[in-house]
Amino acid sequence: MEAVQKKDKALAEEKYKVFQSELDIAFRKGVKKRNAVARKKSRMMKFFHKNFAAEAAASN
């Protein structure tokens, strides 16, 4: 989330991949339920796209 707020797209993508992996591991170990993991991934991608879509539109 910090990388998105700092507008560092490369770092944000890398952090998202790690976040996604950690959520998947938590699901496999039974710590989190499938829908909770899917919801968190979805919300993070929505946040990511919301911030970087404005940047892409501004650069065109």
PDB file of C-alpha atoms in Angstrom:
ATOM      1  CA  MET A   1       0.000   0.000   0.000  1.00  0.00           C
ATOM      2  CA  GLU A   2       2.866   2.358   0.736  1.00  0.00           C
ATOM      3  CA  ALA A   3       4.349   1.756  -2.716  1.00  0.00           C
ATOM      4  CA  VAL A   4       1.049   2.697  -4.356  1.00  0.00           C
ATOM      5  CA  GLN A   5       0.788   5.853  -2.292  1.00  0.00           C
ATOM      6  CA  LYS A   6       4.358   6.762  -3.269  1.00  0.00           C
ATOM      7  CA  LYS A   7       3.353   6.206  -6.937  1.00  0.00           C
ATOM      8  CA  ASP A   8       6.089   3.604  -7.495  1.00  0.00           C
ATOM      9  CA  LYS A   9       4.392   1.222  -9.920  1.00  0.00           C
ATOM     10  CA  ALA A  10       7.228  -1.326 -10.185  1.00  0.00           C
ATOM     11  CA  LEU A  11       7.582  -1.625  -6.422  1.00  0.00           C
ATOM     12  CA  ALA A  12       3.802  -1.815  -6.013  1.00  0.00           C
ATOM     13  CA  GLU A  13       3.567  -4.696  -8.496  1.00  0.00           C
ATOM     14  CA  GLU A  14       6.346  -6.555  -6.695  1.00  0.00           C
ATOM     15  CA  LYS A  15       4.728  -5.990  -3.295  1.00  0.00           C
ATOM     16  CA  TYR A  16       1.367  -7.162  -4.656  1.00  0.00           C
ATOM     17  CA  LYS A  17       2.889 -10.433  -5.850  1.00  0.00           C
ATOM     18  CA  VAL A  18       4.345 -11.043  -2.376  1.00  0.00           C
ATOM     19  CA  PHE A  19       1.033 -10.072  -0.740  1.00  0.00           C
ATOM     20  CA  GLN A  20      -0.861 -12.425  -3.022  1.00  0.00           C
ATOM     21  CA  SER A  21       1.515 -15.264  -2.281  1.00  0.00           C
ATOM     22  CA  GLU A  22       1.207 -14.754   1.473  1.00  0.00           C
ATOM     23  CA  LEU A  23      -2.578 -14.771   1.234  1.00  0.00           C
ATOM     24  CA  ASP A  24      -2.510 -17.988  -0.801  1.00  0.00           C
ATOM     25  CA  ILE A  25      -0.279 -19.627   1.799  1.00  0.00           C
ATOM     26  CA  ALA A  26      -2.608 -18.490   4.594  1.00  0.00           C
ATOM     27  CA  PHE A  27      -5.535 -20.045   2.710  1.00  0.00           C
ATOM     28  CA  ARG A  28      -3.709 -23.337   2.141  1.00  0.00           C
ATOM     29  CA  LYS A  29      -2.812 -23.558   5.830  1.00  0.00           C
ATOM     30  CA  GLY A  30      -6.390 -22.839   6.832  1.00  0.00           C
ATOM     31  CA  VAL A  31      -5.682 -19.502   8.478  1.00  0.00           C
ATOM     32  CA  LYS A  32      -7.979 -17.582   6.101  1.00  0.00           C
ATOM     33  CA  LYS A  33     -11.016 -18.667   4.138  1.00  0.00           C
ATOM     34  CA  ARG A  34     -11.130 -18.659   0.342  1.00  0.00           C
ATOM     35  CA  ASN A  35     -13.608 -15.794   0.023  1.00  0.00           C
ATOM     36  CA  ALA A  36     -11.687 -13.628   2.480  1.00  0.00           C
ATOM     37  CA  VAL A  37      -8.494 -14.140   0.478  1.00  0.00           C
ATOM     38  CA  ALA A  38     -10.266 -13.371  -2.801  1.00  0.00           C
ATOM     39  CA  ARG A  39     -11.829 -10.243  -1.306  1.00  0.00           C
ATOM     40  CA  LYS A  40      -8.496  -8.924  -0.044  1.00  0.00           C
ATOM     41  CA  LYS A  41      -6.805  -9.560  -3.407  1.00  0.00           C
ATOM     42  CA  SER A  42      -9.647  -7.871  -5.236  1.00  0.00           C
ATOM     43  CA  ARG A  43      -9.616  -4.818  -3.008  1.00  0.00           C
ATOM     44  CA  MET A  44      -5.868  -4.434  -3.329  1.00  0.00           C
ATOM     45  CA  MET A  45      -6.009  -4.648  -7.133  1.00  0.00           C
ATOM     46  CA  LYS A  46      -8.862  -2.141  -7.195  1.00  0.00           C
ATOM     47  CA  PHE A  47      -6.757   0.246  -5.084  1.00  0.00           C
ATOM     48  CA  PHE A  48      -3.760  -0.341  -7.357  1.00  0.00           C
ATOM     49  CA  HIS A  49      -5.694   0.277 -10.583  1.00  0.00           C
ATOM     50  CA  LYS A  50      -7.502   3.298  -9.168  1.00  0.00           C
ATOM     51  CA  ASN A  51      -4.208   5.030  -8.393  1.00  0.00           C
ATOM     52  CA  PHE A  52      -2.252   4.062 -11.488  1.00  0.00           C
ATOM     53  CA  ALA A  53      -5.109   4.504 -13.984  1.00  0.00           C
ATOM     54  CA  ALA A  54      -5.192   8.211 -13.185  1.00  0.00           C
ATOM     55  CA  GLU A  55      -1.444   8.373 -13.739  1.00  0.00           C
ATOM     56  CA  ALA A  56      -1.713   6.584 -17.108  1.00  0.00           C
ATOM     57  CA  ALA A  57      -4.555   8.860 -18.240  1.00  0.00           C
ATOM     58  CA  ALA A  58      -2.566  11.952 -17.271  1.00  0.00           C
ATOM     59  CA  SER A  59       0.468  10.843 -19.263  1.00  0.00           C
ATOM     60  CA  ASN A  60      -1.559  10.338 -22.483  1.00  0.00           C
TER      61      ASN A  60
END
